[in-house]
Amino acid sequence: MPSDDRTAERRPRLTPPIADARRAVRAVLEPVDPAETGGVAPLALVALSGGADSLALAAATAFEAPRAGWLAGAVVVDHGLQAGSAEVAERAAARARELGLDPVLVRRVEVQPGGDGPEASARAARYAALDAAAAETGAAVVLLGHTLDDQAETVLLGLARGAGGASLMGMPQRAGRYVRPLLGLRRETTRQACLDAGLDIWDDPHNTDPGYARVRVRERVLPVLEAELGPGIAEALARTAEQLREDEAAFDEQLEEFIEEICEPAEAGIAVSAAVLAANPAALRQRIIRHVVGSEFGVALSRVQTLEVARLVTDWHGQGPVALPGGAVATRAGAHVVFSATGATEILPHDH
């Protein structure tokens, strides 16, 4: 019998990339006390494509979930956009089963053309499939494999669109049931984690197609920024997103309290004091407008739409209602700006 020391030497060493991926998953899967869940373990579903990021996430989740009292499964979405996509999806599902994930679901979706382009259409179809899979399995969370590089690309794309602070905040680590454990890891780390674990990586041809803006940012823009401004650009962009998100969270908390003081119920909506809106700086006035519409109707306003609503306060000369996304409208009614789903403008008695 070989000695214990020799046996230990023959065991595969835990390399830093694998350790980093496991640590990232461990940070988001809080340990579960079976006594508090009636002995039913919560389920974490990994959104798996077979690429390095999601595959590293799947391997790390398979390792960490049982140690935290979780079940771990996977859902593979086949967008049907490439020849052989069904085979790619089945291979990814097979990898998930080999890792011990269960259940493993494969969902084929139809990507509808039009809208904001093929990327947005594919994303919408993918999230619809993930939502349906989570509902079907009762999953507590769906884990997404976005990395620090994805975050940096998202921030740059938002900056190029002039989309303001909201887009510069990038992707949140948590949004409802969706969790992104790997936002602090570089793409090279997830790839090395897969190689170290002997996992067969699928490289999506779309990830090198310059027809996509995100690919051009990845392959051309970020390398130029690194070359001209020095290394660490991706990390700096990700830090910027994190800091802006922290600022936004603090500001939103204070804004909630302020909005309660200046809003009144209205038929099919909510009314905001025009005088208070007028008295505040433009940045705060427009943030209040966006916040009210988002909270009341669950839709986001563009800057043009926000400014049109603001004109009901700053440039009021009897103009008609401003159409908002989702069929809502903003209307000036006396001393208030009324946001409603039906166009009704009657302000109801305040109950306090």
Short mmCIF file of C-alpha atoms in Angstrom, two decimals:
data_model
loop_
_atom_site.label_atom_id
_atom_site.label_comp_id
_atom_site.label_asym_id
_atom_site.label_seq_id
_atom_site.Cartn_x
_atom_site.Cartn_y
_atom_site.Cartn_z
CA MET A 1 0.00 0.00 0.00
CA PRO A 2 1.44 3.40 -0.84
CA SER A 3 1.77 5.86 2.01
CA ASP A 4 -0.87 8.50 2.65
CA ASP A 5 1.59 11.17 1.52
CA ARG A 6 2.15 9.46 -1.83
CA THR A 7 -1.59 8.97 -2.32
CA ALA A 8 -2.14 12.67 -1.67
CA GLU A 9 0.51 13.54 -4.23
CA ARG A 10 -1.36 11.57 -6.89
CA ARG A 11 -4.66 13.32 -6.29
CA PRO A 12 -5.45 16.11 -8.75
CA ARG A 13 -4.68 19.44 -7.19
CA LEU A 14 -7.41 22.06 -6.95
CA THR A 15 -6.24 24.76 -9.31
CA PRO A 16 -7.03 28.42 -8.62
CA PRO A 17 -9.51 28.83 -11.52
CA ILE A 18 -11.65 25.94 -10.30
CA ALA A 19 -11.38 27.21 -6.75
CA ASP A 20 -12.42 30.69 -7.87
CA ALA A 21 -15.50 29.38 -9.68
CA ARG A 22 -16.53 27.26 -6.69
CA ARG A 23 -15.97 30.15 -4.30
CA ALA A 24 -18.17 32.40 -6.45
CA VAL A 25 -21.01 29.87 -6.40
CA ARG A 26 -20.57 29.26 -2.69
CA ALA A 27 -21.06 32.98 -2.09
CA VAL A 28 -24.55 33.01 -3.63
CA LEU A 29 -25.93 29.67 -2.40
CA GLU A 30 -26.58 30.33 1.27
CA PRO A 31 -26.53 27.14 3.36
CA VAL A 32 -29.99 25.71 3.94
CA ASP A 33 -31.24 24.38 7.27
CA PRO A 34 -33.50 21.37 6.49
CA ALA A 35 -35.46 22.08 9.67
CA GLU A 36 -36.50 25.43 8.23
CA THR A 37 -37.50 24.04 4.82
CA GLY A 38 -39.41 21.00 6.00
CA GLY A 39 -36.67 18.76 4.70
CA VAL A 40 -37.20 19.99 1.11
CA ALA A 41 -33.98 21.23 -0.48
CA PRO A 42 -34.27 24.26 -2.80
CA LEU A 43 -33.29 23.83 -6.44
CA ALA A 44 -30.74 25.90 -8.33
CA LEU A 45 -30.96 25.66 -12.13
CA VAL A 46 -27.87 26.47 -14.20
CA ALA A 47 -28.54 28.06 -17.59
CA LEU A 48 -26.13 25.96 -19.65
CA SER A 49 -25.00 26.50 -23.23
CA GLY A 50 -21.94 24.27 -23.19
CA GLY A 51 -19.59 27.25 -23.48
CA ALA A 52 -16.76 27.77 -21.02
CA ASP A 53 -18.57 30.24 -18.76
CA SER A 54 -21.75 28.26 -18.20
CA LEU A 55 -19.88 24.94 -18.12
CA ALA A 56 -17.54 26.18 -15.38
CA LEU A 57 -20.60 27.46 -13.53
CA ALA A 58 -22.32 24.07 -13.89
CA ALA A 59 -19.27 22.20 -12.58
CA ALA A 60 -18.88 24.57 -9.63
CA THR A 61 -22.59 24.37 -8.81
CA ALA A 62 -22.59 20.57 -8.96
CA PHE A 63 -19.78 20.60 -6.40
CA GLU A 64 -21.05 23.32 -4.07
CA ALA A 65 -24.84 22.88 -4.09
CA PRO A 66 -25.06 19.61 -2.11
CA ARG A 67 -22.61 20.98 0.45
CA ALA A 68 -24.98 23.89 1.06
CA GLY A 69 -28.09 21.72 1.18
CA TRP A 70 -29.26 22.61 -2.33
CA LEU A 71 -30.31 20.53 -5.29
CA ALA A 72 -28.72 21.48 -8.62
CA GLY A 73 -30.05 21.05 -12.13
CA ALA A 74 -29.60 22.62 -15.55
CA VAL A 75 -31.63 23.97 -18.42
CA VAL A 76 -30.21 24.08 -21.95
CA VAL A 77 -31.90 26.43 -24.41
CA ASP A 78 -31.59 25.55 -28.10
CA HIS A 79 -32.21 28.72 -30.11
CA GLY A 80 -32.21 26.83 -33.41
CA LEU A 81 -30.13 29.56 -35.05
CA GLN A 82 -27.30 27.34 -36.30
CA ALA A 83 -27.02 24.04 -38.12
CA GLY A 84 -26.55 21.25 -35.61
CA SER A 85 -27.85 23.30 -32.68
CA ALA A 86 -29.93 20.38 -31.41
CA GLU A 87 -26.80 18.20 -31.20
CA VAL A 88 -24.92 20.97 -29.38
CA ALA A 89 -27.78 21.25 -26.87
CA GLU A 90 -27.85 17.50 -26.28
CA ARG A 91 -24.08 17.42 -25.72
CA ALA A 92 -24.38 20.21 -23.18
CA ALA A 93 -27.18 18.30 -21.45
CA ALA A 94 -25.02 15.16 -21.39
CA ARG A 95 -22.17 17.12 -19.75
CA ALA A 96 -24.61 18.35 -17.10
CA ARG A 97 -25.76 14.82 -16.33
CA GLU A 98 -22.15 13.63 -16.13
CA LEU A 99 -21.53 16.35 -13.55
CA GLY A 100 -24.42 14.99 -11.51
CA LEU A 101 -26.95 17.74 -12.19
CA ASP A 102 -30.59 16.71 -12.01
CA PRO A 103 -33.03 17.59 -13.47
CA VAL A 104 -31.53 18.51 -16.85
CA LEU A 105 -33.98 20.10 -19.28
CA VAL A 106 -33.50 20.90 -22.97
CA ARG A 107 -35.82 23.52 -24.42
CA ARG A 108 -36.06 24.46 -28.10
CA VAL A 109 -37.27 28.02 -28.76
CA GLU A 110 -38.35 29.95 -31.83
CA VAL A 111 -36.50 33.25 -32.17
CA GLN A 112 -38.84 35.76 -33.75
CA PRO A 113 -37.24 38.27 -36.17
CA GLY A 114 -37.65 42.01 -35.81
CA GLY A 115 -37.76 44.11 -32.67
CA ASP A 116 -34.37 45.37 -31.50
CA GLY A 117 -32.39 42.89 -33.56
CA PRO A 118 -31.48 39.19 -33.44
CA GLU A 119 -29.55 39.43 -30.17
CA ALA A 120 -32.50 40.97 -28.34
CA SER A 121 -34.95 38.52 -29.91
CA ALA A 122 -32.80 35.54 -28.91
CA ARG A 123 -32.43 36.94 -25.40
CA ALA A 124 -36.19 37.38 -25.02
CA ALA A 125 -36.84 33.81 -26.20
CA ARG A 126 -34.13 32.46 -23.91
CA TYR A 127 -35.43 34.17 -20.79
CA ALA A 128 -38.99 33.07 -21.57
CA ALA A 129 -37.72 29.47 -21.72
CA LEU A 130 -35.73 29.88 -18.50
CA ASP A 131 -38.76 31.36 -16.73
CA ALA A 132 -40.90 28.45 -17.88
CA ALA A 133 -38.28 25.90 -16.77
CA ALA A 134 -38.00 27.53 -13.35
CA ALA A 135 -41.78 27.49 -12.95
CA GLU A 136 -41.97 23.85 -14.07
CA THR A 137 -39.30 22.65 -11.65
CA GLY A 138 -40.00 25.06 -8.80
CA ALA A 139 -36.42 26.34 -8.94
CA ALA A 140 -35.55 28.93 -6.32
CA VAL A 141 -32.82 30.48 -8.47
CA VAL A 142 -31.54 30.34 -12.03
CA LEU A 143 -27.77 30.78 -12.25
CA LEU A 144 -26.36 32.64 -15.27
CA GLY A 145 -22.75 32.41 -16.45
CA HIS A 146 -22.04 36.08 -17.18
CA THR A 147 -18.48 37.08 -16.32
CA LEU A 148 -16.60 40.29 -15.60
CA ASP A 149 -15.82 40.53 -19.32
CA ASP A 150 -19.53 40.41 -20.15
CA GLN A 151 -20.12 43.16 -17.61
CA ALA A 152 -17.42 45.37 -19.15
CA GLU A 153 -18.88 44.84 -22.63
CA THR A 154 -22.37 45.69 -21.38
CA VAL A 155 -21.14 48.95 -19.83
CA LEU A 156 -19.34 49.99 -23.03
CA LEU A 157 -22.38 49.19 -25.17
CA GLY A 158 -24.59 51.22 -22.86
CA LEU A 159 -22.15 54.11 -22.99
CA ALA A 160 -22.14 53.99 -26.79
CA ARG A 161 -25.95 54.13 -26.87
CA GLY A 162 -26.02 57.12 -24.54
CA ALA A 163 -28.42 55.18 -22.34
CA GLY A 164 -27.44 56.95 -19.13
CA GLY A 165 -26.61 55.73 -15.65
CA ALA A 166 -29.01 52.79 -15.76
CA SER A 167 -27.07 51.05 -18.52
CA LEU A 168 -23.70 51.99 -17.04
CA MET A 169 -24.68 49.98 -13.97
CA GLY A 170 -24.43 46.91 -16.17
CA MET A 171 -25.96 43.63 -15.06
CA PRO A 172 -26.97 43.09 -11.43
CA GLN A 173 -25.67 40.06 -9.61
CA ARG A 174 -29.25 39.35 -8.48
CA ALA A 175 -32.49 40.21 -10.25
CA GLY A 176 -35.50 38.27 -9.05
CA ARG A 177 -34.77 34.56 -9.43
CA TYR A 178 -31.74 35.24 -11.64
CA VAL A 179 -28.27 35.20 -10.08
CA ARG A 180 -24.90 35.81 -11.75
CA PRO A 181 -22.22 34.28 -9.50
CA LEU A 182 -19.31 34.78 -11.94
CA LEU A 183 -19.49 38.56 -12.44
CA GLY A 184 -16.23 38.94 -10.55
CA LEU A 185 -14.32 36.41 -12.69
CA ARG A 186 -12.59 36.92 -16.01
CA ARG A 187 -13.53 34.80 -19.02
CA GLU A 188 -10.04 33.33 -19.12
CA THR A 189 -10.60 31.99 -15.58
CA THR A 190 -13.74 30.07 -16.51
CA ARG A 191 -12.06 28.63 -19.58
CA GLN A 192 -9.06 27.47 -17.59
CA ALA A 193 -11.37 26.01 -14.95
CA CYS A 194 -12.98 23.85 -17.64
CA LEU A 195 -9.63 22.78 -19.06
CA ASP A 196 -8.33 21.89 -15.62
CA ALA A 197 -11.44 19.79 -14.98
CA GLY A 198 -11.18 18.05 -18.38
CA LEU A 199 -14.50 19.46 -19.57
CA ASP A 200 -15.14 19.63 -23.32
CA ILE A 201 -15.92 23.25 -24.21
CA TRP A 202 -18.23 24.30 -27.04
CA ASP A 203 -17.25 27.59 -28.71
CA ASP A 204 -20.31 29.37 -30.10
CA PRO A 205 -19.50 30.72 -33.61
CA HIS A 206 -21.69 33.75 -32.85
CA ASN A 207 -19.13 34.79 -30.23
CA THR A 208 -16.62 35.59 -32.99
CA ASP A 209 -19.05 36.97 -35.58
CA PRO A 210 -18.23 40.69 -36.10
CA GLY A 211 -21.79 41.25 -37.26
CA TYR A 212 -22.70 41.51 -33.56
CA ALA A 213 -21.88 44.74 -31.72
CA ARG A 214 -20.89 42.86 -28.58
CA VAL A 215 -18.33 40.83 -30.54
CA ARG A 216 -16.82 43.99 -32.01
CA VAL A 217 -16.50 45.44 -28.52
CA ARG A 218 -14.87 42.21 -27.32
CA GLU A 219 -12.52 41.66 -30.23
CA ARG A 220 -11.68 45.23 -31.27
CA VAL A 221 -12.67 47.95 -28.82
CA LEU A 222 -11.51 46.50 -25.50
CA PRO A 223 -8.11 45.38 -26.89
CA VAL A 224 -7.51 48.90 -28.25
CA LEU A 225 -8.43 50.45 -24.90
CA GLU A 226 -6.10 48.04 -23.13
CA ALA A 227 -3.28 48.83 -25.56
CA GLU A 228 -3.70 52.60 -25.40
CA LEU A 229 -4.72 53.13 -21.78
CA GLY A 230 -3.05 50.20 -20.07
CA PRO A 231 -4.25 46.90 -18.63
CA GLY A 232 -7.20 46.62 -16.28
CA ILE A 233 -9.84 48.36 -18.42
CA ALA A 234 -12.39 45.55 -18.05
CA GLU A 235 -11.92 45.50 -14.28
CA ALA A 236 -12.28 49.30 -14.14
CA LEU A 237 -15.52 49.20 -16.12
CA ALA A 238 -16.88 46.47 -13.85
CA ARG A 239 -15.93 48.49 -10.75
CA THR A 240 -17.70 51.51 -12.21
CA ALA A 241 -20.85 49.46 -12.72
CA GLU A 242 -20.70 48.16 -9.16
CA GLN A 243 -20.22 51.63 -7.67
CA LEU A 244 -23.07 53.08 -9.71
CA ARG A 245 -25.31 50.21 -8.63
CA GLU A 246 -24.50 50.90 -4.99
CA ASP A 247 -25.28 54.60 -5.48
CA GLU A 248 -28.52 53.75 -7.25
CA ALA A 249 -29.65 51.43 -4.46
CA ALA A 250 -29.02 54.08 -1.81
CA PHE A 251 -30.71 56.79 -3.84
CA ASP A 252 -33.73 54.60 -4.60
CA GLU A 253 -34.24 53.89 -0.91
CA GLN A 254 -34.35 57.62 -0.14
CA LEU A 255 -36.46 58.31 -3.21
CA GLU A 256 -39.12 55.82 -2.10
CA GLU A 257 -39.67 57.79 1.11
CA PHE A 258 -39.79 61.11 -0.73
CA ILE A 259 -42.20 59.87 -3.39
CA GLU A 260 -44.66 58.68 -0.74
CA GLU A 261 -44.92 62.30 0.43
CA ILE A 262 -45.60 63.85 -2.98
CA CYS A 263 -47.89 61.25 -4.57
CA GLU A 264 -51.64 60.76 -4.29
CA PRO A 265 -53.84 57.95 -5.56
CA ALA A 266 -55.63 58.57 -8.85
CA GLU A 267 -58.14 56.52 -10.78
CA ALA A 268 -56.21 53.71 -12.51
CA GLY A 269 -52.91 55.23 -11.50
CA ILE A 270 -51.07 57.78 -9.39
CA ALA A 271 -50.83 61.59 -9.23
CA VAL A 272 -47.68 63.61 -8.50
CA SER A 273 -47.57 67.23 -7.41
CA ALA A 274 -46.50 69.40 -10.35
CA ALA A 275 -45.25 72.10 -7.97
CA VAL A 276 -42.90 69.67 -6.20
CA LEU A 277 -41.61 68.37 -9.52
CA ALA A 278 -40.99 71.93 -10.70
CA ALA A 279 -39.17 72.87 -7.49
CA ASN A 280 -36.60 70.09 -7.82
CA PRO A 281 -33.51 69.97 -10.07
CA ALA A 282 -33.99 68.38 -13.49
CA ALA A 283 -32.04 65.25 -12.58
CA LEU A 284 -34.22 64.56 -9.54
CA ARG A 285 -37.45 65.49 -11.36
CA GLN A 286 -36.71 63.07 -14.17
CA ARG A 287 -35.65 60.33 -11.78
CA ILE A 288 -38.97 60.72 -9.92
CA ILE A 289 -40.86 60.41 -13.20
CA ARG A 290 -38.97 57.27 -14.22
CA HIS A 291 -39.34 55.76 -10.77
CA VAL A 292 -43.09 56.39 -10.58
CA VAL A 293 -43.72 54.91 -14.01
CA GLY A 294 -41.48 51.91 -13.36
CA SER A 295 -43.05 51.18 -9.97
CA GLU A 296 -46.65 51.72 -11.08
CA PHE A 297 -46.64 50.08 -14.52
CA GLY A 298 -43.47 47.97 -14.66
CA VAL A 299 -42.11 49.69 -17.77
CA ALA A 300 -39.01 51.79 -18.45
CA LEU A 301 -39.04 55.22 -20.05
CA SER A 302 -36.55 56.39 -22.65
CA ARG A 303 -34.94 59.77 -22.13
CA VAL A 304 -37.15 61.30 -24.83
CA GLN A 305 -40.29 60.00 -23.12
CA THR A 306 -39.05 61.20 -19.72
CA LEU A 307 -38.43 64.71 -21.06
CA GLU A 308 -41.85 64.80 -22.69
CA VAL A 309 -43.48 64.02 -19.35
CA ALA A 310 -41.28 66.64 -17.66
CA ARG A 311 -42.58 69.25 -20.11
CA LEU A 312 -46.01 68.83 -18.50
CA VAL A 313 -44.34 70.64 -15.60
CA THR A 314 -41.59 72.81 -17.08
CA ASP A 315 -43.31 73.86 -20.31
CA TRP A 316 -47.00 73.52 -19.56
CA HIS A 317 -49.24 75.21 -22.13
CA GLY A 318 -52.25 72.92 -22.26
CA GLN A 319 -50.74 70.08 -24.31
CA GLY A 320 -52.42 66.70 -24.37
CA PRO A 321 -51.45 63.40 -22.72
CA VAL A 322 -48.02 61.86 -23.23
CA ALA A 323 -48.17 58.22 -24.36
CA LEU A 324 -46.05 55.85 -22.28
CA PRO A 325 -44.99 52.24 -22.88
CA GLY A 326 -47.56 49.55 -22.18
CA GLY A 327 -50.54 51.75 -22.98
CA ALA A 328 -50.13 54.07 -19.98
CA VAL A 329 -50.34 57.86 -20.28
CA ALA A 330 -49.17 60.92 -18.36
CA THR A 331 -51.63 63.82 -18.19
CA ARG A 332 -51.55 67.26 -16.60
CA ALA A 333 -54.64 67.65 -14.40
CA GLY A 334 -54.67 70.91 -12.49
CA ALA A 335 -51.89 70.93 -9.91
CA HIS A 336 -50.87 67.33 -10.63
CA VAL A 337 -49.29 65.14 -13.25
CA VAL A 338 -51.38 61.99 -13.40
CA PHE A 339 -49.94 58.67 -14.53
CA SER A 340 -52.67 56.21 -15.46
CA ALA A 341 -53.20 53.00 -17.35
CA THR A 342 -56.45 54.14 -18.97
CA GLY A 343 -56.07 57.86 -19.36
CA ALA A 344 -58.31 58.56 -16.35
CA THR A 345 -57.30 61.73 -14.49
CA GLU A 346 -59.58 61.78 -11.44
CA ILE A 347 -57.57 62.22 -8.24
CA LEU A 348 -58.95 60.15 -5.39
CA PRO A 349 -59.15 61.37 -1.78
CA HIS A 350 -55.89 60.85 0.11
CA ASP A 351 -56.35 58.39 2.95
CA HIS A 352 -53.82 59.94 5.31
#
